[in-house]
């Protein structure tokens, strides 16, 4: 051979070798031979083939680049016939795919070499059956690997491209498998010196799948890939496709494309992990949301029969009809608009790309078959009308151009322009008629496959409701997609992922995760689940409302026949099944606590009922405005529920405390009536007593409480008031503690009274009623006779001013009589009542609420008469006489105001005033007695009880004399002496009157009644004397002087001085020193002597101008000094 042709399409010539050739080398460039004078090789064998290397990386001969070596290898290949040429091209492509350097000319990048090679393959109309070659290898070969970032992304895209492919590489001999190609790509990414980032976790899933899947293990490897994706979060190998999209568009469809593969997998895999893997995980929120989905799905009652059997059938039939009706309207209405707007864009954008790649081949190869099957029917059925109008024109105009160049360029524009118009007008009509049938037929099949997935994702809520109605509750309990991994392990890893992502996990979801990851015995973990749900009220992990999640989980436990459920456990299950959203949570927690309070059994997870109730109460207290108010039945139930009732003593104590609490409630309980709650407490006590007499005894006070609580049915406020009053009276004679074991009887009655007065009518009625007196007695310590006597007397005093019947309706008269009799009874040995108490009791028997005004008047007058002369206290030892009299006086005033003739006599008024006066000390009492005597001195009628005025005055005078240091004023004494001297005739009357005048001549005070001065009193007696005849009432000269002085105004010092001088002058004129005065005893001379002092006292500081007066005074003083 003289030379060898090397044809390179469409690359440049190799360049020049430095060696001198033994034979000439002709190089073809662009199909034209090119000669290089400096390029010679000794022989073709001098161009060495690629050196094998473990990484399959192309390495050129010494001095040659790897890409150049690929070119040389092609140059050595046989290119005739055409098939051999194509084989050479594909081998060269496989070689360039692995190369990295420039071509033989030293300037052309490997990327350009590959691009030119792709064009040459196309020009030569070479085809390959390897989708790996025509897509993945072609694409990566055209990547600029000299740019590290581009190379890295290209390798990732290459790995992504391999996913779903089934053929081998481009090589004609011993082509590389997908596993080998994937290994090559990863080796390039991870080799020393590479700047590529490590594979994402999702990409690792892809790589593992690509390097392990084969025809025998394809299904299991697909399932393992899905298992791997469940734990991943990053994007796929191409770095742009999210994990969820990869799972949805590649992993799941490829698995389902394998016959019987999906049906051979477990529910946990297909229903839970598939759904989870398809959730977005690009952000923390996405990861948290999708993380919630798996435990939700894994715990919920999904079963394969739902989708593969029952629901596939349902979707096939139901969706067929639904699509027949709905899609008709939907496509008619929605597609009309959608196709008008969307299909234009869709066909413009999507068909452009699709037609660019696919229509070339599709129109040449595929459309022949497709049109044979599909277009015949489609054009026949759907496009008949459309094609009649539109496609004729479209085909006439568009296809003329479109058919040129295999629709490569034209159909793009044709579809863009023509389909835009056609779809705008045609699809509107065609979809209206055709899509109806198309959807009816196509969607029927599609729904059998697609709606299974669609419903899994979109119709979660709707299908959950439907499943519940149909009673399908098969929960996945089997292994994961990877048959070697249990469902529990999968859930545990997801739970860990949720924790790592710092997700906010709803409480109910936490319960689901704990349940799903538990390895405990089935009943144990079911009961633990119920215990967990007791404290939650939020949504499940995902896709279901709170009610749906909790009800399904609780029903799962409820229907577990193998698990024995206690009464407390049933309470918990019922709570878990209830709607606890919003305000319902408060109500249901109360029901739960009350339910737990009705049993002493342990809960589902072994907790004591009272401990579980305490948990519920804690939740209740944490809910705004949920905790029941004090003195409500529900509050009592909750307090009872948290008490330890595991022992007889505990149960007894709790029941009594419940009775005590119910004593102050009238409303319904948390979930039942008050009567039912009370009966439960009574029954608990009775059961204990029945089992062992005396094991739960009640005090007398507690017995009253139990009777009240269990027998009282409140229908209105009046009933409530009456029953509480009855309870107080029942407690009255007791002195032991209440049901709670600590509250005293007195404190209990006080609380009962306070409760009764919360009702308006009761508060008003008790304010001054006889019943209030009873309640006051009930609040008093009556533990011995002395205390009981004191309490009874206090009650009598209270009833002195009360109205109405007793608390239980006994007439006041009868009730007071009974209490008075009790006080006087021998057994009590009470101290004898005071006279004042006797008066008060007689008055207390009148019920002033019903008595007539006449009766009130009579009772008050009798009381006043009874109290005449009495100054002690009433029955309680504290009620004063003044208070008693004031009460009577007020009663009379009210009767008078009401028109009753009930006025007091003047003497009686004097008695009342004296009775109300201060008698706390001798001085005050003396003043009161003097005023009393003075008052009687004015009055003339009988007293309160008919006693004459004279008798009253005498008694008053006697009273004065009994008071220490008390005496009548001098003027009053004169009056009193005259008053008590009863004259038998005029002569005696004169004598008594003159004696009074003689007495008054030496006094200065007012009259007894304090209405007259001393001189005015004397004038009265002077007048009385004047009425008598002179023969029977003779007056001496000295007496006349006395009368003149006694009647003179001596109220001022000056007047008294003047009167004294006048008196002295009058006496000096009398010559007979033995002339007696008015008293017919005292001589004038002695009056003179006694009067000197009066004059001296009155006239201190007075001017004595008359000489005779001075002389008289001097003589008088001298005489007195001589005598003494």
PDB file of C-alpha atoms in Angstrom, residues 647-857:
ATOM      1  CA  UNK A 647     -58.885   1.849  98.295  1.00  0.00           C
ATOM      2  CA  UNK A 648     -62.112   1.661 100.285  1.00  0.00           C
ATOM      3  CA  UNK A 649     -61.060   4.599 102.430  1.00  0.00           C
ATOM      4  CA  UNK A 650     -60.157   6.595  99.367  1.00  0.00           C
ATOM      5  CA  UNK A 651     -63.429   5.778  97.677  1.00  0.00           C
ATOM      6  CA  UNK A 652     -65.404   6.676 100.812  1.00  0.00           C
ATOM      7  CA  UNK A 653     -63.587   9.961 101.270  1.00  0.00           C
ATOM      8  CA  UNK A 654     -63.990  10.886  97.606  1.00  0.00           C
ATOM      9  CA  UNK A 655     -67.725  10.117  97.629  1.00  0.00           C
ATOM     10  CA  UNK A 656     -68.261  12.248 100.741  1.00  0.00           C
ATOM     11  CA  UNK A 657     -66.291  15.103  99.260  1.00  0.00           C
ATOM     12  CA  UNK A 658     -68.421  14.867  96.154  1.00  0.00           C
ATOM     13  CA  UNK A 659     -71.573  15.119  98.295  1.00  0.00           C
ATOM     14  CA  UNK A 660     -70.119  18.113 100.059  1.00  0.00           C
ATOM     15  CA  UNK A 661     -69.264  19.811  96.778  1.00  0.00           C
ATOM     16  CA  UNK A 662     -72.711  19.095  95.331  1.00  0.00           C
ATOM     17  CA  UNK A 663     -74.265  20.771  98.372  1.00  0.00           C
ATOM     18  CA  UNK A 664     -73.537  24.082  96.730  1.00  0.00           C
ATOM     19  CA  UNK A 665     -74.503  23.314  93.123  1.00  0.00           C
ATOM     20  CA  UNK A 666     -77.787  23.305  91.271  1.00  0.00           C
ATOM     21  CA  UNK A 667     -76.748  22.927  87.614  1.00  0.00           C
ATOM     22  CA  UNK A 668     -76.046  19.907  85.430  1.00  0.00           C
ATOM     23  CA  UNK A 669     -72.675  18.182  85.411  1.00  0.00           C
ATOM     24  CA  UNK A 670     -70.008  17.861  82.734  1.00  0.00           C
ATOM     25  CA  UNK A 671     -71.902  15.150  80.909  1.00  0.00           C
ATOM     26  CA  UNK A 672     -74.842  14.130  83.092  1.00  0.00           C
ATOM     27  CA  UNK A 673     -77.452  15.566  85.428  1.00  0.00           C
ATOM     28  CA  UNK A 674     -76.659  16.673  88.950  1.00  0.00           C
ATOM     29  CA  UNK A 675     -79.035  14.021  90.264  1.00  0.00           C
ATOM     30  CA  UNK A 676     -77.090  11.306  88.434  1.00  0.00           C
ATOM     31  CA  UNK A 677     -73.812  12.558  89.872  1.00  0.00           C
ATOM     32  CA  UNK A 678     -75.306  12.667  93.386  1.00  0.00           C
ATOM     33  CA  UNK A 679     -76.753   9.190  93.017  1.00  0.00           C
ATOM     34  CA  UNK A 680     -73.354   7.879  91.988  1.00  0.00           C
ATOM     35  CA  UNK A 681     -71.826   9.271  95.177  1.00  0.00           C
ATOM     36  CA  UNK A 682     -74.621   7.838  97.323  1.00  0.00           C
ATOM     37  CA  UNK A 683     -74.323   4.480  95.604  1.00  0.00           C
ATOM     38  CA  UNK A 684     -70.568   4.384  96.193  1.00  0.00           C
ATOM     39  CA  UNK A 685     -71.119   4.961  99.914  1.00  0.00           C
ATOM     40  CA  UNK A 686     -73.920   2.414 100.056  1.00  0.00           C
ATOM     41  CA  UNK A 687     -71.762  -0.174  98.310  1.00  0.00           C
ATOM     42  CA  UNK A 688     -69.015   0.301 100.849  1.00  0.00           C
ATOM     43  CA  UNK A 689     -71.432   0.037 103.744  1.00  0.00           C
ATOM     44  CA  UNK A 690     -73.026  -3.013 102.202  1.00  0.00           C
ATOM     45  CA  UNK A 691     -69.669  -4.707 101.842  1.00  0.00           C
ATOM     46  CA  UNK A 692     -68.596  -3.793 105.353  1.00  0.00           C
ATOM     47  CA  UNK A 693     -70.916  -2.045 107.773  1.00  0.00           C
ATOM     48  CA  UNK A 694     -69.326   1.030 109.277  1.00  0.00           C
ATOM     49  CA  UNK A 695     -66.707   1.279 106.568  1.00  0.00           C
ATOM     50  CA  UNK A 696     -68.082   4.586 105.345  1.00  0.00           C
ATOM     51  CA  UNK A 697     -70.168   6.193 108.145  1.00  0.00           C
ATOM     52  CA  UNK A 698     -71.756   9.620 107.724  1.00  0.00           C
ATOM     53  CA  UNK A 699     -71.832  12.343 110.356  1.00  0.00           C
ATOM     54  CA  UNK A 700     -75.194  13.901 111.198  1.00  0.00           C
ATOM     55  CA  UNK A 701     -74.278  16.957 109.199  1.00  0.00           C
ATOM     56  CA  UNK A 702     -73.177  14.814 106.255  1.00  0.00           C
ATOM     57  CA  UNK A 703     -76.452  12.909 106.422  1.00  0.00           C
ATOM     58  CA  UNK A 704     -78.281  16.235 106.060  1.00  0.00           C
ATOM     59  CA  UNK A 705     -76.087  17.000 103.057  1.00  0.00           C
ATOM     60  CA  UNK A 706     -76.693  13.619 101.430  1.00  0.00           C
ATOM     61  CA  UNK A 707     -80.443  13.940 101.891  1.00  0.00           C
ATOM     62  CA  UNK A 708     -80.356  17.406 100.408  1.00  0.00           C
ATOM     63  CA  UNK A 709     -78.141  16.469  97.471  1.00  0.00           C
ATOM     64  CA  UNK A 710     -79.928  13.271  96.459  1.00  0.00           C
ATOM     65  CA  UNK A 711     -83.510  14.339  97.060  1.00  0.00           C
ATOM     66  CA  UNK A 712     -83.535  17.896  95.861  1.00  0.00           C
ATOM     67  CA  UNK A 713     -84.749  18.672  92.378  1.00  0.00           C
ATOM     68  CA  UNK A 714     -84.438  22.348  91.630  1.00  0.00           C
ATOM     69  CA  UNK A 715     -87.001  23.656  89.180  1.00  0.00           C
ATOM     70  CA  UNK A 716     -86.954  27.365  89.977  1.00  0.00           C
ATOM     71  CA  UNK A 717     -85.359  29.947  92.221  1.00  0.00           C
ATOM     72  CA  UNK A 718     -88.037  29.650  94.900  1.00  0.00           C
ATOM     73  CA  UNK A 719     -87.334  25.922  95.186  1.00  0.00           C
ATOM     74  CA  UNK A 720     -83.631  26.536  95.516  1.00  0.00           C
ATOM     75  CA  UNK A 721     -84.169  29.075  98.280  1.00  0.00           C
ATOM     76  CA  UNK A 722     -86.567  26.823 100.214  1.00  0.00           C
ATOM     77  CA  UNK A 723     -84.363  23.745  99.980  1.00  0.00           C
ATOM     78  CA  UNK A 724     -81.295  25.555 101.181  1.00  0.00           C
ATOM     79  CA  UNK A 725     -83.241  26.912 104.158  1.00  0.00           C
ATOM     80  CA  UNK A 726     -84.380  23.405 104.992  1.00  0.00           C
ATOM     81  CA  UNK A 727     -80.814  22.171 104.806  1.00  0.00           C
ATOM     82  CA  UNK A 728     -79.687  24.885 107.205  1.00  0.00           C
ATOM     83  CA  UNK A 729     -82.373  23.877 109.727  1.00  0.00           C
ATOM     84  CA  UNK A 730     -81.419  20.208 109.382  1.00  0.00           C
ATOM     85  CA  UNK A 731     -77.884  21.172 110.275  1.00  0.00           C
ATOM     86  CA  UNK A 732     -79.001  23.364 113.200  1.00  0.00           C
ATOM     87  CA  UNK A 733     -78.869  20.864 116.061  1.00  0.00           C
ATOM     88  CA  UNK A 734     -75.765  19.088 114.771  1.00  0.00           C
ATOM     89  CA  UNK A 735     -72.313  19.848 115.951  1.00  0.00           C
ATOM     90  CA  UNK A 736     -70.149  17.488 113.863  1.00  0.00           C
ATOM     91  CA  UNK A 737     -68.214  18.114 110.692  1.00  0.00           C
ATOM     92  CA  UNK A 738     -69.513  18.191 107.144  1.00  0.00           C
ATOM     93  CA  UNK A 739     -69.077  15.467 104.535  1.00  0.00           C
ATOM     94  CA  UNK A 740     -65.656  16.741 103.547  1.00  0.00           C
ATOM     95  CA  UNK A 741     -64.375  15.812 106.996  1.00  0.00           C
ATOM     96  CA  UNK A 742     -62.972  19.247 107.831  1.00  0.00           C
ATOM     97  CA  UNK A 743     -65.684  21.899 107.582  1.00  0.00           C
ATOM     98  CA  UNK A 744     -67.430  22.605 110.898  1.00  0.00           C
ATOM     99  CA  UNK A 745     -71.195  22.623 111.150  1.00  0.00           C
ATOM    100  CA  UNK A 746     -71.208  26.366 111.820  1.00  0.00           C
ATOM    101  CA  UNK A 747     -69.042  27.088 108.793  1.00  0.00           C
ATOM    102  CA  UNK A 748     -71.166  24.769 106.682  1.00  0.00           C
ATOM    103  CA  UNK A 749     -74.386  26.569 107.630  1.00  0.00           C
ATOM    104  CA  UNK A 750     -72.699  29.880 106.901  1.00  0.00           C
ATOM    105  CA  UNK A 751     -71.785  28.625 103.430  1.00  0.00           C
ATOM    106  CA  UNK A 752     -75.310  27.317 102.899  1.00  0.00           C
ATOM    107  CA  UNK A 753     -76.701  30.702 103.911  1.00  0.00           C
ATOM    108  CA  UNK A 754     -74.336  32.477 101.537  1.00  0.00           C
ATOM    109  CA  UNK A 755     -75.388  30.157  98.713  1.00  0.00           C
ATOM    110  CA  UNK A 756     -79.086  30.715  99.458  1.00  0.00           C
ATOM    111  CA  UNK A 757     -78.627  34.460  99.374  1.00  0.00           C
ATOM    112  CA  UNK A 758     -77.176  34.305  95.865  1.00  0.00           C
ATOM    113  CA  UNK A 759     -80.800  34.075  94.787  1.00  0.00           C
ATOM    114  CA  UNK A 760     -82.363  37.522  94.882  1.00  0.00           C
ATOM    115  CA  UNK A 761     -85.699  36.516  96.348  1.00  0.00           C
ATOM    116  CA  UNK A 762     -83.997  34.460  99.033  1.00  0.00           C
ATOM    117  CA  UNK A 763     -81.641  37.262 100.027  1.00  0.00           C
ATOM    118  CA  UNK A 764     -84.570  39.683 100.387  1.00  0.00           C
ATOM    119  CA  UNK A 765     -86.713  37.235 102.304  1.00  0.00           C
ATOM    120  CA  UNK A 766     -84.005  36.350 104.804  1.00  0.00           C
ATOM    121  CA  UNK A 767     -82.919  39.882 105.656  1.00  0.00           C
ATOM    122  CA  UNK A 768     -85.343  40.303 108.595  1.00  0.00           C
ATOM    123  CA  UNK A 769     -87.218  37.032 108.689  1.00  0.00           C
ATOM    124  CA  UNK A 770     -87.938  34.498 111.372  1.00  0.00           C
ATOM    125  CA  UNK A 771     -86.065  31.991 109.198  1.00  0.00           C
ATOM    126  CA  UNK A 772     -82.947  34.116 109.461  1.00  0.00           C
ATOM    127  CA  UNK A 773     -83.198  33.778 113.229  1.00  0.00           C
ATOM    128  CA  UNK A 774     -83.306  30.000 112.772  1.00  0.00           C
ATOM    129  CA  UNK A 775     -80.276  30.091 110.499  1.00  0.00           C
ATOM    130  CA  UNK A 776     -78.440  32.239 113.016  1.00  0.00           C
ATOM    131  CA  UNK A 777     -79.226  29.594 115.631  1.00  0.00           C
ATOM    132  CA  UNK A 778     -78.009  26.858 113.252  1.00  0.00           C
ATOM    133  CA  UNK A 779     -74.677  28.674 112.880  1.00  0.00           C
ATOM    134  CA  UNK A 780     -74.186  28.709 116.663  1.00  0.00           C
ATOM    135  CA  UNK A 781     -72.286  26.201 118.751  1.00  0.00           C
ATOM    136  CA  UNK A 782     -74.913  24.159 120.622  1.00  0.00           C
ATOM    137  CA  UNK A 783     -72.646  21.380 121.766  1.00  0.00           C
ATOM    138  CA  UNK A 784     -73.852  21.539 125.394  1.00  0.00           C
ATOM    139  CA  UNK A 785     -76.976  22.697 127.267  1.00  0.00           C
ATOM    140  CA  UNK A 786     -75.530  25.999 128.374  1.00  0.00           C
ATOM    141  CA  UNK A 787     -74.575  26.870 124.806  1.00  0.00           C
ATOM    142  CA  UNK A 788     -77.933  25.691 123.547  1.00  0.00           C
ATOM    143  CA  UNK A 789     -79.730  27.898 126.119  1.00  0.00           C
ATOM    144  CA  UNK A 790     -77.680  30.858 124.999  1.00  0.00           C
ATOM    145  CA  UNK A 791     -78.441  30.091 121.350  1.00  0.00           C
ATOM    146  CA  UNK A 792     -82.183  29.739 122.052  1.00  0.00           C
ATOM    147  CA  UNK A 793     -82.336  33.048 123.952  1.00  0.00           C
ATOM    148  CA  UNK A 794     -80.494  34.740 121.119  1.00  0.00           C
ATOM    149  CA  UNK A 795     -83.027  33.311 118.690  1.00  0.00           C
ATOM    150  CA  UNK A 796     -85.902  34.643 120.883  1.00  0.00           C
ATOM    151  CA  UNK A 797     -84.323  38.073 120.886  1.00  0.00           C
ATOM    152  CA  UNK A 798     -83.856  37.825 117.089  1.00  0.00           C
ATOM    153  CA  UNK A 799     -87.523  36.937 116.638  1.00  0.00           C
ATOM    154  CA  UNK A 800     -88.587  39.938 118.785  1.00  0.00           C
ATOM    155  CA  UNK A 801     -88.353  41.976 115.601  1.00  0.00           C
ATOM    156  CA  UNK A 802     -88.756  39.303 112.872  1.00  0.00           C
ATOM    157  CA  UNK A 803     -91.543  38.667 110.397  1.00  0.00           C
ATOM    158  CA  UNK A 804     -92.963  35.606 108.707  1.00  0.00           C
ATOM    159  CA  UNK A 805     -92.961  31.893 109.338  1.00  0.00           C
ATOM    160  CA  UNK A 806     -90.016  29.696 110.206  1.00  0.00           C
ATOM    161  CA  UNK A 807     -87.761  28.246 107.498  1.00  0.00           C
ATOM    162  CA  UNK A 808     -89.977  25.187 107.140  1.00  0.00           C
ATOM    163  CA  UNK A 809     -93.246  27.145 107.228  1.00  0.00           C
ATOM    164  CA  UNK A 810     -94.227  26.976 110.918  1.00  0.00           C
ATOM    165  CA  UNK A 811     -96.292  30.007 111.988  1.00  0.00           C
ATOM    166  CA  UNK A 812     -94.237  32.512 113.928  1.00  0.00           C
ATOM    167  CA  UNK A 813     -96.525  32.465 116.999  1.00  0.00           C
ATOM    168  CA  UNK A 814     -96.242  28.694 117.225  1.00  0.00           C
ATOM    169  CA  UNK A 815     -92.540  28.695 116.512  1.00  0.00           C
ATOM    170  CA  UNK A 816     -91.734  31.332 119.183  1.00  0.00           C
ATOM    171  CA  UNK A 817     -93.870  29.467 121.688  1.00  0.00           C
ATOM    172  CA  UNK A 818     -91.993  26.249 120.931  1.00  0.00           C
ATOM    173  CA  UNK A 819     -88.587  27.865 121.354  1.00  0.00           C
ATOM    174  CA  UNK A 820     -89.710  29.604 124.575  1.00  0.00           C
ATOM    175  CA  UNK A 821     -90.928  26.269 125.883  1.00  0.00           C
ATOM    176  CA  UNK A 822     -87.588  24.665 125.000  1.00  0.00           C
ATOM    177  CA  UNK A 823     -85.741  27.298 126.984  1.00  0.00           C
ATOM    178  CA  UNK A 824     -87.943  26.711 130.016  1.00  0.00           C
ATOM    179  CA  UNK A 825     -87.788  22.929 129.706  1.00  0.00           C
ATOM    180  CA  UNK A 826     -86.222  20.952 132.519  1.00  0.00           C
ATOM    181  CA  UNK A 827     -83.662  19.039 130.432  1.00  0.00           C
ATOM    182  CA  UNK A 828     -81.865  22.205 129.419  1.00  0.00           C
ATOM    183  CA  UNK A 829     -81.874  23.808 132.868  1.00  0.00           C
ATOM    184  CA  UNK A 830     -81.549  27.246 131.378  1.00  0.00           C
ATOM    185  CA  UNK A 831     -81.280  30.251 133.703  1.00  0.00           C
ATOM    186  CA  UNK A 832     -84.667  31.822 134.429  1.00  0.00           C
ATOM    187  CA  UNK A 833     -85.630  34.475 131.968  1.00  0.00           C
ATOM    188  CA  UNK A 834     -85.554  38.105 133.037  1.00  0.00           C
ATOM    189  CA  UNK A 835     -88.767  40.091 133.368  1.00  0.00           C
ATOM    190  CA  UNK A 836     -87.690  42.082 130.321  1.00  0.00           C
ATOM    191  CA  UNK A 837     -87.224  38.802 128.364  1.00  0.00           C
ATOM    192  CA  UNK A 838     -90.744  37.727 129.351  1.00  0.00           C
ATOM    193  CA  UNK A 839     -92.112  41.019 128.044  1.00  0.00           C
ATOM    194  CA  UNK A 840     -90.111  40.633 124.816  1.00  0.00           C
ATOM    195  CA  UNK A 841     -91.231  37.019 124.199  1.00  0.00           C
ATOM    196  CA  UNK A 842     -94.896  37.994 124.557  1.00  0.00           C
ATOM    197  CA  UNK A 843     -94.366  40.708 121.969  1.00  0.00           C
ATOM    198  CA  UNK A 844     -92.298  38.382 119.679  1.00  0.00           C
ATOM    199  CA  UNK A 845     -95.251  36.028 119.245  1.00  0.00           C
ATOM    200  CA  UNK A 846     -96.982  38.594 117.070  1.00  0.00           C
ATOM    201  CA  UNK A 847     -96.254  38.097 113.364  1.00  0.00           C
ATOM    202  CA  UNK A 848     -96.161  41.662 112.203  1.00  0.00           C
ATOM    203  CA  UNK A 849     -96.093  40.497 108.587  1.00  0.00           C
ATOM    204  CA  UNK A 850     -99.749  39.429 108.872  1.00  0.00           C
ATOM    205  CA  UNK A 851    -101.089  41.114 112.055  1.00  0.00           C
ATOM    206  CA  UNK A 852    -103.653  43.925 111.829  1.00  0.00           C
ATOM    207  CA  UNK A 853    -102.785  47.452 112.857  1.00  0.00           C
ATOM    208  CA  UNK A 854    -105.065  47.097 115.866  1.00  0.00           C
ATOM    209  CA  UNK A 855    -103.217  43.957 116.955  1.00  0.00           C
ATOM    210  CA  UNK A 856     -99.874  45.646 116.449  1.00  0.00           C
ATOM    211  CA  UNK A 857    -101.024  48.622 118.505  1.00  0.00           C
TER     212      UNK A 857
END
